[in-house]
Amino acid sequence: MNGPNEKLSDDESNRVDFWLRTGCLHGGESEAFELFKRLKADWYFTDDAEARLFVSEFGYEVHGTLGVILWNLAEKHINKNQALASISELRKSSIWLSEKIISHAINAVKEISDSGK
């Protein structure tokens, strides 16, 4: 891929159309999935639960925004306060997360932070 204007190949476009027709993925997720495979990326990122399940069925590692926050905390790219602030900001965003998931994420932040001491 040479940049943001890179086009899907005909084969990739056909697969995107297939994913759309079968209802497996929506438009953005379908295109992202094809580019992900072309780039042989390590992680596929989406906050769409159905897309995460679908892509993981192919054996790929899939993460959402919370996973990215927790990974950055574990790798010490951000600190505990930054992680908690990021989770707080997610609550205000258009991404829907249940209170149970938020609670698990906050507990994970505490566990990761405590294990690094």
PDB file of C-alpha atoms in Angstrom:
ATOM      1  CA  MET A   1       0.000   0.000   0.000  1.00  0.00           C
ATOM      2  CA  ASN A   2       1.363   3.353  -0.963  1.00  0.00           C
ATOM      3  CA  GLY A   3      -0.872   5.715   0.968  1.00  0.00           C
ATOM      4  CA  PRO A   4      -4.369   6.721   1.967  1.00  0.00           C
ATOM      5  CA  ASN A   5      -5.594   6.828  -1.654  1.00  0.00           C
ATOM      6  CA  GLU A   6      -4.677   3.194  -2.308  1.00  0.00           C
ATOM      7  CA  LYS A   7      -7.499   1.374  -4.079  1.00  0.00           C
ATOM      8  CA  LEU A   8      -8.739  -2.122  -3.445  1.00  0.00           C
ATOM      9  CA  SER A   9      -7.855  -4.646  -6.120  1.00  0.00           C
ATOM     10  CA  ASP A  10     -10.670  -6.163  -8.172  1.00  0.00           C
ATOM     11  CA  ASP A  11     -10.432  -9.367  -6.115  1.00  0.00           C
ATOM     12  CA  GLU A  12     -10.551  -7.399  -2.854  1.00  0.00           C
ATOM     13  CA  SER A  13     -13.528  -5.383  -4.099  1.00  0.00           C
ATOM     14  CA  ASN A  14     -15.321  -8.598  -5.050  1.00  0.00           C
ATOM     15  CA  ARG A  15     -14.731  -9.996  -1.558  1.00  0.00           C
ATOM     16  CA  VAL A  16     -15.975  -6.736  -0.008  1.00  0.00           C
ATOM     17  CA  ASP A  17     -19.143  -7.071  -2.097  1.00  0.00           C
ATOM     18  CA  PHE A  18     -19.492 -10.679  -0.956  1.00  0.00           C
ATOM     19  CA  TRP A  19     -19.142  -9.752   2.746  1.00  0.00           C
ATOM     20  CA  LEU A  20     -21.744  -7.024   2.238  1.00  0.00           C
ATOM     21  CA  ARG A  21     -24.215  -9.275   0.368  1.00  0.00           C
ATOM     22  CA  THR A  22     -23.968 -12.016   2.968  1.00  0.00           C
ATOM     23  CA  GLY A  23     -24.318  -9.541   5.829  1.00  0.00           C
ATOM     24  CA  CYS A  24     -21.095 -10.752   7.437  1.00  0.00           C
ATOM     25  CA  LEU A  25     -19.572  -7.262   7.613  1.00  0.00           C
ATOM     26  CA  HIS A  26     -20.664  -3.696   6.903  1.00  0.00           C
ATOM     27  CA  GLY A  27     -18.933  -1.527   4.305  1.00  0.00           C
ATOM     28  CA  GLY A  28     -16.156   0.002   6.379  1.00  0.00           C
ATOM     29  CA  GLU A  29     -15.369  -3.232   8.187  1.00  0.00           C
ATOM     30  CA  SER A  30     -15.324  -5.162   4.876  1.00  0.00           C
ATOM     31  CA  GLU A  31     -12.826  -2.800   3.280  1.00  0.00           C
ATOM     32  CA  ALA A  32     -10.724  -2.674   6.443  1.00  0.00           C
ATOM     33  CA  PHE A  33     -10.707  -6.488   6.589  1.00  0.00           C
ATOM     34  CA  GLU A  34      -9.427  -6.770   3.022  1.00  0.00           C
ATOM     35  CA  LEU A  35      -6.714  -4.156   3.614  1.00  0.00           C
ATOM     36  CA  PHE A  36      -5.799  -5.830   6.912  1.00  0.00           C
ATOM     37  CA  LYS A  37      -5.246  -9.125   5.076  1.00  0.00           C
ATOM     38  CA  ARG A  38      -3.255  -7.468   2.287  1.00  0.00           C
ATOM     39  CA  LEU A  39      -0.971  -5.746   4.789  1.00  0.00           C
ATOM     40  CA  LYS A  40      -0.614  -8.931   6.842  1.00  0.00           C
ATOM     41  CA  ALA A  41      -1.230  -6.776   9.914  1.00  0.00           C
ATOM     42  CA  ASP A  42      -0.952  -8.267  13.379  1.00  0.00           C
ATOM     43  CA  TRP A  43      -4.192  -6.836  14.747  1.00  0.00           C
ATOM     44  CA  TYR A  44      -7.575  -5.951  13.277  1.00  0.00           C
ATOM     45  CA  PHE A  45      -9.204  -3.013  15.071  1.00  0.00           C
ATOM     46  CA  THR A  46     -12.948  -2.525  15.385  1.00  0.00           C
ATOM     47  CA  ASP A  47     -15.448  -1.665  18.073  1.00  0.00           C
ATOM     48  CA  ASP A  48     -18.187  -3.553  16.236  1.00  0.00           C
ATOM     49  CA  ALA A  49     -18.839  -6.735  18.232  1.00  0.00           C
ATOM     50  CA  GLU A  50     -20.149  -8.714  15.248  1.00  0.00           C
ATOM     51  CA  ALA A  51     -17.155  -7.733  13.118  1.00  0.00           C
ATOM     52  CA  ARG A  52     -14.767  -8.716  15.928  1.00  0.00           C
ATOM     53  CA  LEU A  53     -16.391 -12.142  16.176  1.00  0.00           C
ATOM     54  CA  PHE A  54     -16.418 -12.619  12.400  1.00  0.00           C
ATOM     55  CA  VAL A  55     -12.757 -11.666  11.896  1.00  0.00           C
ATOM     56  CA  SER A  56     -11.619 -13.723  14.901  1.00  0.00           C
ATOM     57  CA  GLU A  57     -13.281 -16.790  13.324  1.00  0.00           C
ATOM     58  CA  PHE A  58     -10.537 -16.610  10.681  1.00  0.00           C
ATOM     59  CA  GLY A  59      -7.932 -16.882  13.433  1.00  0.00           C
ATOM     60  CA  TYR A  60      -6.933 -13.221  13.433  1.00  0.00           C
ATOM     61  CA  GLU A  61      -6.265 -11.202  16.573  1.00  0.00           C
ATOM     62  CA  VAL A  62      -8.950  -8.539  16.954  1.00  0.00           C
ATOM     63  CA  HIS A  63      -9.095  -5.615  19.395  1.00  0.00           C
ATOM     64  CA  GLY A  64     -11.391  -2.737  20.144  1.00  0.00           C
ATOM     65  CA  THR A  65     -10.656   0.633  21.673  1.00  0.00           C
ATOM     66  CA  LEU A  66     -10.571  -0.718  25.228  1.00  0.00           C
ATOM     67  CA  GLY A  67      -8.036  -3.332  24.197  1.00  0.00           C
ATOM     68  CA  VAL A  68      -5.828  -0.639  22.696  1.00  0.00           C
ATOM     69  CA  ILE A  69      -6.021   1.416  25.895  1.00  0.00           C
ATOM     70  CA  LEU A  70      -5.145  -1.595  28.057  1.00  0.00           C
ATOM     71  CA  TRP A  71      -2.299  -2.639  25.760  1.00  0.00           C
ATOM     72  CA  ASN A  72      -0.831   0.869  25.865  1.00  0.00           C
ATOM     73  CA  LEU A  73      -1.028   0.823  29.661  1.00  0.00           C
ATOM     74  CA  ALA A  74       0.620  -2.603  29.868  1.00  0.00           C
ATOM     75  CA  GLU A  75       3.382  -1.446  27.516  1.00  0.00           C
ATOM     76  CA  LYS A  76       3.814   1.727  29.610  1.00  0.00           C
ATOM     77  CA  HIS A  77       2.958   4.073  26.747  1.00  0.00           C
ATOM     78  CA  ILE A  78       0.347   5.634  29.035  1.00  0.00           C
ATOM     79  CA  ASN A  79      -0.076   5.691  32.807  1.00  0.00           C
ATOM     80  CA  LYS A  80      -2.982   4.621  35.006  1.00  0.00           C
ATOM     81  CA  ASN A  81      -4.541   8.099  35.099  1.00  0.00           C
ATOM     82  CA  GLN A  82      -4.359   8.437  31.325  1.00  0.00           C
ATOM     83  CA  ALA A  83      -5.949   5.013  30.867  1.00  0.00           C
ATOM     84  CA  LEU A  84      -8.784   5.837  33.260  1.00  0.00           C
ATOM     85  CA  ALA A  85      -9.305   9.217  31.576  1.00  0.00           C
ATOM     86  CA  SER A  86      -9.440   7.520  28.168  1.00  0.00           C
ATOM     87  CA  ILE A  87     -12.062   5.069  29.418  1.00  0.00           C
ATOM     88  CA  SER A  88     -14.040   7.972  30.870  1.00  0.00           C
ATOM     89  CA  GLU A  89     -13.921   9.740  27.492  1.00  0.00           C
ATOM     90  CA  LEU A  90     -15.166   6.582  25.772  1.00  0.00           C
ATOM     91  CA  ARG A  91     -18.317   6.777  27.874  1.00  0.00           C
ATOM     92  CA  LYS A  92     -19.019  10.147  26.227  1.00  0.00           C
ATOM     93  CA  SER A  93     -18.359   8.885  22.705  1.00  0.00           C
ATOM     94  CA  SER A  94     -20.654   7.230  20.188  1.00  0.00           C
ATOM     95  CA  ILE A  95     -19.130   3.834  21.029  1.00  0.00           C
ATOM     96  CA  TRP A  96     -21.611   1.832  23.065  1.00  0.00           C
ATOM     97  CA  LEU A  97     -20.060  -0.034  25.984  1.00  0.00           C
ATOM     98  CA  SER A  98     -22.039  -1.672  28.766  1.00  0.00           C
ATOM     99  CA  GLU A  99     -21.358  -0.688  32.358  1.00  0.00           C
ATOM    100  CA  LYS A 100     -20.187  -4.279  32.921  1.00  0.00           C
ATOM    101  CA  ILE A 101     -17.530  -3.925  30.216  1.00  0.00           C
ATOM    102  CA  ILE A 102     -16.485  -0.502  31.554  1.00  0.00           C
ATOM    103  CA  SER A 103     -16.208  -1.990  35.047  1.00  0.00           C
ATOM    104  CA  HIS A 104     -14.061  -4.877  33.757  1.00  0.00           C
ATOM    105  CA  ALA A 105     -11.818  -2.407  31.930  1.00  0.00           C
ATOM    106  CA  ILE A 106     -11.380  -0.248  35.045  1.00  0.00           C
ATOM    107  CA  ASN A 107     -10.517  -3.352  37.072  1.00  0.00           C
ATOM    108  CA  ALA A 108      -8.027  -4.392  34.382  1.00  0.00           C
ATOM    109  CA  VAL A 109      -6.404  -0.941  34.570  1.00  0.00           C
ATOM    110  CA  LYS A 110      -5.984  -1.376  38.321  1.00  0.00           C
ATOM    111  CA  GLU A 111      -4.572  -4.908  37.926  1.00  0.00           C
ATOM    112  CA  ILE A 112      -2.128  -3.870  35.213  1.00  0.00           C
ATOM    113  CA  SER A 113      -1.027  -0.835  37.217  1.00  0.00           C
ATOM    114  CA  ASP A 114      -0.612  -2.851  40.417  1.00  0.00           C
ATOM    115  CA  SER A 115       1.384  -5.585  38.651  1.00  0.00           C
ATOM    116  CA  GLY A 116       3.856  -3.007  37.353  1.00  0.00           C
ATOM    117  CA  LYS A 117       4.871  -1.818  40.821  1.00  0.00           C
TER     118      LYS A 117
END
